[in-house]
XYZ file of C-alpha atoms in Angstrom:
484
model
C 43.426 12.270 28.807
C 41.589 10.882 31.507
C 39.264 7.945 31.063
C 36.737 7.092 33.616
C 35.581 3.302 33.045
C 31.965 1.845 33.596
C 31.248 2.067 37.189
C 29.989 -1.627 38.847
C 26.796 -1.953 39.947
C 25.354 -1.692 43.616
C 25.325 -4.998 44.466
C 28.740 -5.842 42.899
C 30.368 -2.730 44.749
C 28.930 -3.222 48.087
C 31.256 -5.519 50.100
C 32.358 -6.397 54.094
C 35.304 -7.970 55.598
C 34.878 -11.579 56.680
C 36.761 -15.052 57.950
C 36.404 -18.780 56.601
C 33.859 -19.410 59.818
C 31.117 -16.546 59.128
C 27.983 -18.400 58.081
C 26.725 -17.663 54.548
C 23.673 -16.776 55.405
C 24.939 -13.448 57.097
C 27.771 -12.908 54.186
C 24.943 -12.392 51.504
C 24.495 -9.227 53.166
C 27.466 -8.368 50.475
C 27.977 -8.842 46.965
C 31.803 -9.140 47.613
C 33.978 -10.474 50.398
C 37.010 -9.861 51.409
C 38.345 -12.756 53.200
C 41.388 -12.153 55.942
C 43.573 -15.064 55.237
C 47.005 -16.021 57.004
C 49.862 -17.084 54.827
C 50.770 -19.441 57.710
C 47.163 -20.988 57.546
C 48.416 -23.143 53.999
C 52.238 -23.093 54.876
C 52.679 -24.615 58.618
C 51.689 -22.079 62.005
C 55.169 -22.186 63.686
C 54.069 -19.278 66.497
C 50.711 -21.120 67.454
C 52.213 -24.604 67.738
C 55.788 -23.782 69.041
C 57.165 -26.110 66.100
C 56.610 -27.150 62.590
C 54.298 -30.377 62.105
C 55.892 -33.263 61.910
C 56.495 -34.567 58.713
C 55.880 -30.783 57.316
C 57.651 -29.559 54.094
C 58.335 -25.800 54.156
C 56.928 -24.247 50.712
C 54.190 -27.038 50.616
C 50.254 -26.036 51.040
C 47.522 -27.467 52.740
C 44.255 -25.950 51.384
C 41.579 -28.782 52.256
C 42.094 -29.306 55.014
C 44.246 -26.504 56.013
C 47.072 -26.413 58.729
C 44.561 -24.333 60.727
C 41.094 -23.857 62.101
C 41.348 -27.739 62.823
C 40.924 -28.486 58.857
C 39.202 -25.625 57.397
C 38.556 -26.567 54.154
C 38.733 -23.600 51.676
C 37.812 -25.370 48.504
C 34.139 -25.800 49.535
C 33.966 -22.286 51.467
C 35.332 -20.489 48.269
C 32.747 -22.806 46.070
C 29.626 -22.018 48.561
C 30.450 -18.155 48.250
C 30.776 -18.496 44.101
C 27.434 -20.423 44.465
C 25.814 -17.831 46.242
C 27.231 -14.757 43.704
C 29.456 -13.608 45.718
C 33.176 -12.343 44.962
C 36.318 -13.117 47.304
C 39.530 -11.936 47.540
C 41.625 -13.114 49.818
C 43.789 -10.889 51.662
C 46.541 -13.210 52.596
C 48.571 -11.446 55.098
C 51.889 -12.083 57.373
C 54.665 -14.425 57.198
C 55.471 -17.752 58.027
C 57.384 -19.517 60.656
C 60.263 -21.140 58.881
C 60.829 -17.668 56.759
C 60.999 -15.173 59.694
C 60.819 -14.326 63.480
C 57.526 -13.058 63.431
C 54.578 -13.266 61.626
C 54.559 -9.570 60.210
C 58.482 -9.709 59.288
C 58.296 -8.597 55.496
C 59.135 -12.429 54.027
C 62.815 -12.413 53.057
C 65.329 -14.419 54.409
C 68.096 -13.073 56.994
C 70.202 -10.490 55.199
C 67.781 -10.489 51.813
C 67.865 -7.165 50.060
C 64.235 -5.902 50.579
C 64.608 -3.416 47.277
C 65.180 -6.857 45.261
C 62.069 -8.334 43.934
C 63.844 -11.773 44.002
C 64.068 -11.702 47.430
C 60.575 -12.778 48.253
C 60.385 -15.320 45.900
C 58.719 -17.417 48.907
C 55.618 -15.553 48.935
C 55.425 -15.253 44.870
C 55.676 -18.995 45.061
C 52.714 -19.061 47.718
C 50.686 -16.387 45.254
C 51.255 -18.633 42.291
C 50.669 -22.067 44.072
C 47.112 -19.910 45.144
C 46.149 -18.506 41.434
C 47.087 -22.030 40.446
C 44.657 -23.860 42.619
C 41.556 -21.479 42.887
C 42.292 -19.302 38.943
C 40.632 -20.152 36.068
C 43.303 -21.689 34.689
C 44.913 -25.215 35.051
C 48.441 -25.444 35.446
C 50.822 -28.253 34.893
C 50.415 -30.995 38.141
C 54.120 -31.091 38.195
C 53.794 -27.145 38.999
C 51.391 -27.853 42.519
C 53.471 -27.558 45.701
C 50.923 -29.519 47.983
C 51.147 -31.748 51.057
C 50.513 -35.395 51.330
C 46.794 -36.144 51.380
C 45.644 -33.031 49.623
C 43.479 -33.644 46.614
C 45.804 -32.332 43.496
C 43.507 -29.830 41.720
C 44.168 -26.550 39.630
C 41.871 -24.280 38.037
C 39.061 -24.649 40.213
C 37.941 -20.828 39.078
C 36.937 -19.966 42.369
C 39.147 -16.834 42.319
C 39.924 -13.636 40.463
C 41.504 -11.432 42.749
C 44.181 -11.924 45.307
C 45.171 -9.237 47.825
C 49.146 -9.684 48.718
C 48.802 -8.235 52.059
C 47.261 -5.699 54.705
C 48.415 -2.623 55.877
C 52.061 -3.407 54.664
C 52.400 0.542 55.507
C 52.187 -0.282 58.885
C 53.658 2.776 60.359
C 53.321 1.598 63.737
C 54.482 -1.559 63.611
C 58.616 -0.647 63.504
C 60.914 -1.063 60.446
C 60.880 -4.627 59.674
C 57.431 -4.882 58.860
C 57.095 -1.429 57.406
C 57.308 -1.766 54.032
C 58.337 1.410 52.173
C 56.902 2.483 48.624
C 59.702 0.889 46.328
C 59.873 -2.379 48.958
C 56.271 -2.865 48.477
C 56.714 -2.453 44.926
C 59.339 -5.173 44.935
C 57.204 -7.611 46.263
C 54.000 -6.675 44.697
C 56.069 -7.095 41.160
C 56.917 -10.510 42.173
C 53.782 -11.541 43.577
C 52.157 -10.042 40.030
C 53.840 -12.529 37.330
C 57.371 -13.245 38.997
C 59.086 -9.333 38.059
C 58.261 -10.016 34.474
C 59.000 -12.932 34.605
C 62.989 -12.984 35.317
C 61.824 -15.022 38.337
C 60.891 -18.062 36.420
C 57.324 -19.171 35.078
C 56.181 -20.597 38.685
C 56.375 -17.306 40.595
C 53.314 -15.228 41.046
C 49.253 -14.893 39.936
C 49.719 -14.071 36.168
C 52.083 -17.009 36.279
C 49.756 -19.293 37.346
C 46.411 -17.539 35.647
C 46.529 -14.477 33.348
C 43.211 -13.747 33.966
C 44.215 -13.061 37.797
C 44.061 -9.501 39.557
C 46.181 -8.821 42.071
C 45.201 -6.087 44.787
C 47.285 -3.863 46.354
C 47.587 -4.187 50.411
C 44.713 -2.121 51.601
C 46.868 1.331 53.189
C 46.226 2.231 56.610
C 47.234 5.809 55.294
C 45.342 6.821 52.466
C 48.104 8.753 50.956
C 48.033 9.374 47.353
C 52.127 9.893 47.103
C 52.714 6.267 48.541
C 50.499 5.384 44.825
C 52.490 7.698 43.201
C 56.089 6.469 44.805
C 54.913 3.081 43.700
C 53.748 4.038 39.617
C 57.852 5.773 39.822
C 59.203 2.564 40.935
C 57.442 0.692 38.513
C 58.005 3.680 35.229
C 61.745 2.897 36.191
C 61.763 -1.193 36.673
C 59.248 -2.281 34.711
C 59.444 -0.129 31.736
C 56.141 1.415 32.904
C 53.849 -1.656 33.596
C 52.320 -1.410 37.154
C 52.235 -4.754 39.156
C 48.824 -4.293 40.856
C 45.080 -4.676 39.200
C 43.634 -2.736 41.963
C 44.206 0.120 44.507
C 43.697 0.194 47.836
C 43.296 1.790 50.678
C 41.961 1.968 54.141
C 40.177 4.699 55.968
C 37.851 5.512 59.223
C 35.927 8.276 58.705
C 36.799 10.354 62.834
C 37.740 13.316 64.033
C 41.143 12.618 63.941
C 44.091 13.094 61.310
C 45.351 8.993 61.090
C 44.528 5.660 62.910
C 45.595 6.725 66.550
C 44.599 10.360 67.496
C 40.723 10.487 66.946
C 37.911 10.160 69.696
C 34.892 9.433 67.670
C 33.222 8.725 64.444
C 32.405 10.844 62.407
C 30.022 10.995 59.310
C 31.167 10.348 55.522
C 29.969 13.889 54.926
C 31.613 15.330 57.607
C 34.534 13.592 56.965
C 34.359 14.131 52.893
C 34.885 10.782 52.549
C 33.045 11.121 48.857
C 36.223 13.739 48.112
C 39.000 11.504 49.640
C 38.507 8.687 47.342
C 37.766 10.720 44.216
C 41.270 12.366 44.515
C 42.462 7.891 44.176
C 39.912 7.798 41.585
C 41.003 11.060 39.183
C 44.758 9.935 39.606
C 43.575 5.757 38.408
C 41.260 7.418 35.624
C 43.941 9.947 34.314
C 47.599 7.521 35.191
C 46.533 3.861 35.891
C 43.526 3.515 33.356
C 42.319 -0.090 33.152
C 43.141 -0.802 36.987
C 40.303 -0.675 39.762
C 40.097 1.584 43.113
C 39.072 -0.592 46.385
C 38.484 1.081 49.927
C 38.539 -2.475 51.780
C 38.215 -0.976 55.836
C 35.755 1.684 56.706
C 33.442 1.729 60.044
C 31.966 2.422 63.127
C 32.165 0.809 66.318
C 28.755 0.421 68.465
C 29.916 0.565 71.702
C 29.602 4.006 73.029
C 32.879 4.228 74.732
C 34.941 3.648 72.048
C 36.598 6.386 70.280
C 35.414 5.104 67.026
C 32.154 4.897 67.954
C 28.951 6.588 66.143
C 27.384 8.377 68.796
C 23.745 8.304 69.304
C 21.986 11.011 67.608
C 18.850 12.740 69.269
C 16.298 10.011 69.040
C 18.187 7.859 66.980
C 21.053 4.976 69.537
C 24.481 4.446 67.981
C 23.668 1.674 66.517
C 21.088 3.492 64.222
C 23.521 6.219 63.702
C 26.162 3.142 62.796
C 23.075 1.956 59.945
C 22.319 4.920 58.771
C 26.714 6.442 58.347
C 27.056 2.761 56.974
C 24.732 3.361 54.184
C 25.395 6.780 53.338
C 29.661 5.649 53.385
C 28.808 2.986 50.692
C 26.685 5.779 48.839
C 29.773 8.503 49.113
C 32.076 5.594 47.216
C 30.017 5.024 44.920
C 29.385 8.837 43.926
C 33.028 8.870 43.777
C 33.521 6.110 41.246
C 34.896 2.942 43.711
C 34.747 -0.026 42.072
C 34.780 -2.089 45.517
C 33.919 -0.992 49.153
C 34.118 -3.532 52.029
C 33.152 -1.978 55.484
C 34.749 -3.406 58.941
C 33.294 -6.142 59.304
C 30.995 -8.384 59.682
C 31.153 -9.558 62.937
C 32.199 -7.908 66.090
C 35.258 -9.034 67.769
C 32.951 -8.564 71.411
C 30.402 -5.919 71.405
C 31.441 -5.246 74.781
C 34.552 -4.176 73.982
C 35.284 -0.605 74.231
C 38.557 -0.872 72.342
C 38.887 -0.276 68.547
C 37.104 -1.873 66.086
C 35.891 -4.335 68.385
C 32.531 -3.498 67.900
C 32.249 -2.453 64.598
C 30.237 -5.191 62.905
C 27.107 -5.768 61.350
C 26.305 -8.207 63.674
C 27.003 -9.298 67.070
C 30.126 -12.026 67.351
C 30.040 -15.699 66.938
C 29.243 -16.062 71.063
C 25.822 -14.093 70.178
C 25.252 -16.460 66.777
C 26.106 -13.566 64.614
C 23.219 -11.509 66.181
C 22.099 -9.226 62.675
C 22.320 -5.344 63.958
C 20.059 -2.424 62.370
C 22.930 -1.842 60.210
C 23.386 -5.370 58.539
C 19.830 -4.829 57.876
C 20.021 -1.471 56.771
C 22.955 -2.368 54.444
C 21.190 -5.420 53.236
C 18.267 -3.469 52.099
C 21.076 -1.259 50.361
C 22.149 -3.819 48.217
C 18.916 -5.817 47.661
C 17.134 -2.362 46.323
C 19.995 -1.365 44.503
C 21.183 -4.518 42.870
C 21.801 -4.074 38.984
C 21.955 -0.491 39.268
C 24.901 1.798 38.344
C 26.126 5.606 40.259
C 24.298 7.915 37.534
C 25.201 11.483 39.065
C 24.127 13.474 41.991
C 20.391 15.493 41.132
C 20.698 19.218 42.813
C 17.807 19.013 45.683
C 17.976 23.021 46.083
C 17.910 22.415 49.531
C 21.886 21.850 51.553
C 20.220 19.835 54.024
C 18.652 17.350 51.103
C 20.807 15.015 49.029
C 20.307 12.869 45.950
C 21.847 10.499 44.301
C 20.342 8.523 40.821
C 21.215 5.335 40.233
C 19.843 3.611 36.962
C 19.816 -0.190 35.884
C 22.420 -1.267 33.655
C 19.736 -3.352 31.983
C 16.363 -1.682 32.249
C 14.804 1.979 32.015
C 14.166 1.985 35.389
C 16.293 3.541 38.568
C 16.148 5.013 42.010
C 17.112 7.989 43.901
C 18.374 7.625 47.371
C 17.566 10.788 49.679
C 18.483 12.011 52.764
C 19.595 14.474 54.702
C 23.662 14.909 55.056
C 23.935 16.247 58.604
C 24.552 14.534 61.824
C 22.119 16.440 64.506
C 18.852 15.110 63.880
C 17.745 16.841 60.300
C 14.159 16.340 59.588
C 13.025 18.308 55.959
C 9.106 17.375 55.389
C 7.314 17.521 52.087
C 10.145 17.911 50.102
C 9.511 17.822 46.406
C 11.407 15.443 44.746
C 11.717 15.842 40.786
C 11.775 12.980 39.033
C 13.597 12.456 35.413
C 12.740 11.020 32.495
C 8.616 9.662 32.455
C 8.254 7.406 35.112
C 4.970 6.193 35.476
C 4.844 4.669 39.131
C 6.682 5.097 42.214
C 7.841 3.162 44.819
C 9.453 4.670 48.137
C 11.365 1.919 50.103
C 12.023 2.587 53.414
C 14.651 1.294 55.662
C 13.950 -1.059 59.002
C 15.695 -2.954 61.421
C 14.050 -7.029 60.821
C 13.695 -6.717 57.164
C 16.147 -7.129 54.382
C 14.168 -5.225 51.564
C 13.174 -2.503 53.363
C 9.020 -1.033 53.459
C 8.124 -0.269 50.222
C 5.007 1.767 49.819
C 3.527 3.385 46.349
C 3.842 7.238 46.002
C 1.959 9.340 43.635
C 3.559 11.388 41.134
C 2.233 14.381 40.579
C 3.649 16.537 37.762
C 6.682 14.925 37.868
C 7.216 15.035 41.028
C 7.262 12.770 44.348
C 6.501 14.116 47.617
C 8.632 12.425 50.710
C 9.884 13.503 54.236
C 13.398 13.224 54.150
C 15.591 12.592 57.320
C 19.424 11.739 58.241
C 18.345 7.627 57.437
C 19.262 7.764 53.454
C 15.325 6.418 51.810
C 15.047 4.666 48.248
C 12.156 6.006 45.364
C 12.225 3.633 42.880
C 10.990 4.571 39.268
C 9.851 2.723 36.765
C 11.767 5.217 34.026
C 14.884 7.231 34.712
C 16.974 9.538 32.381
């Protein structure tokens, strides 16, 4: 019997992709971060520095300072994003340099069996030497693998979630760093609490803190039967207990069929992006109950060569169009039931890039100071307006080009509906009549702008229950002092 469980609020759900050397200020945009993190940045850089350091230890970690970044120090940059509310999960990614040739070998030693869970007991040792240093829970000092000169602490409860890759499906990449469904699932079960622990006790997050999640590698295909390939491997080697807290997957919502063959963006409606992830969502409520669904890459590039840009749209410039498909994307996964969605990312690579995902932030790159765009505004009004409110069902506008979605406070009687119009070629619907539920008293329509984080409120009158507003493709928020 399927079980759907309670869906996070807004502000909880609404996430972006960022590095150790984003400024806070622009990462409170989100209510969750995921942070891309390199194995080889704790464990020794062999393919930036040409050798190991002297006097390095292989298996031994360097968290503050790090090996790279000239020091980072990761202790006060996971404490500053706690401090402000936000959630991290590192995705720590790649190899290192005294485990294999190149930094996206699968880590396994020459002639390791990649089937064998044992096999990358390196990088279950590196997950459990993380959960043990950033979890909630303190482990034995005689457990810590650390360098010389690096402060010996353990349960810092910085941390819940750890991600134990990215794009391990890379298709593209050739075989040795393709990881099929049952190698993944190797890994991932020792990376999760050392394959049940036949490992040992010092291999893996639950190891280290049972209170840790582990996330899957985001997917760079979407495919539900790489999910299902994985809950086989694990019905048949782990007596039915799945290694992984969360699912997750990637996706760019184009006109294309994968990662390579589109030549622009398209919208999340266009795209059903709202139906994609509710086909991860059914399977998780009906086979995997108690774990979460992620989408942790989703976006639009600005540049308007790129052939994942969003175009500009009559009036409106790509960058608008970029806000606006941002904001409705975040809306489609939450109507679907996501638990986390972190778009790509928050700072461009270089805007004037017409490759990729170059240009695909929410603001400019660190040579422009992390110039905000309309669409870290847009998104930042998203998540202020919304904040403490759950997904509470889509309201039937009796109009195709009108949408609505309700959203009510977990604590409070009050809610909002965010409107607009789901097409992509300039959609204007004036006076619409928007009904309103339960007995709100006062109204509020918010507004989004480019320079302002909350948006432009402005009272509306209700008038037999309903709320007269114009309604265009930029989603607007009427906020209601009672909602049923």
């Amino acid at each position: 019997t399927p079980v759907a469980p309670t869906l996070p609020t807004m502000d909880k759900l609404i996430g972006i992709n960022a590095f150790i050397d984003d400024p806070l200020d622009k990462m409170q945009v989100a209510g969750f971060v995921r942070e891309y993190h390199n194995w080889n940045w704790d464990e020794g850089d062999l393919w930036n520095w040409g050798s190991i350091q002297t006097g390095y230890t292989p298996g031994t970690n360097k968290f503050n300072p790090s090996y790279a970044g000239g020091g980072w120090n990761f202790d006060s940059y996971y404490t500053g994003l706690k401090n402000a509310g936000i959630t991290v999960s590192p995705a720590i990614q790649g190899s290192v340099g005294w485990l294999t040739a190149q930094s996206d070998d699968k880590p396994i030693s020459a002639g390791e069996d990649s089937l064998a869970p044992a096999s990358y007991s390196e990088h279950a040792d590196h997950l459990f030497q993380y959960a043990a240093r950033y979890g909630g829970t303190a482990v034995a000092d005689s457990k810590l693998k650390l360098a010389s000169g690096q402060p010996r602490s353990t349960g810092l409860n910085l941390l819940t979630y750890y991600e134990n890759g990215n794009e391990n499906d890379k298709w593209w990449a050739g075989r040795t760093p393709y990881f099929n469904p049952y190698e993944y699932s190797a890994m991932t079960s020792a990376d999760y609490d050392g394959h049940q622990g036949a490992m040992g006790n010092t291999y893996g997050v639950k190891n280290a803190d049972p209170n840790a999640k582990l996330v899957m590698s985001g997917l760079a295909d979407p495919n539900l039967e790489y999910i299902r390939a994985m809950k086989f491997w694990a019905d048949w080697n782990r007596a039915g207990s799945v290694p992984f807290d969360a699912i997750n997957i990637h996706h760019y919502s184009s006109n294309g069929t994968n990662q390579t063959d589109g030549t622009i963006g398209i919208s999340p409606e266009d795209d059903d992006l709202k139906g994609l992830l509710k086909k991860f969502v059914d399977y998780r409520n009906q086979y995997m109950q108690g774990k979460e669904v992620w989408i942790t890459e989703f976006g639009y590039d600005t540049n308007a060569a790129s052939i994942q840009r969003a175009p500009a749209i009559g009036p409106n410039s790509g960058e608008e169009v970029q806000a606006q498909w941002l904001v409705r994307s975040y809306l489609a996964a939450a109507a679907a039931g996501v638990d986390k969605a972190a778009m790509y990312m928050l700072r461009d690579v270089d805007g004037a890039d017409a490759g990729r995902f170059a240009s695909s932030g929410l603001t400019g790159s660190p040579d422009t100071n992390w110039a905000p765009k309309i669409s870290w505004y847009y998104v930042y009004t998203l998540k202020n307006r919304l904040s403490g409110m759950r997904y509470s069902g889509e309201v039937a506008s009796g109009n195709t080009n009108v949408r609505i979605y309700k959203f009510k406070s977990a604590t409070g009687s009050g809610g909002a509906y965010a409107v607009w119009a789901p097409t992509s070629n300039n959609t204007t619907v004036n006076n619409y009549q928007l009904t309103l539920t339960g007995s709100p008293t006062s109204a509020t329509k918010v507004a989004m702008a480019s320079g302002d984080t909350d948006g432009v409120p402005s009272a509306i009158a209700i008038t037999s229950g309903k709320v007269t507003v114009n309604v265009s493709e930029r989603p607007q928020f009427v906020l209601v002092n009672d909602i049923q």
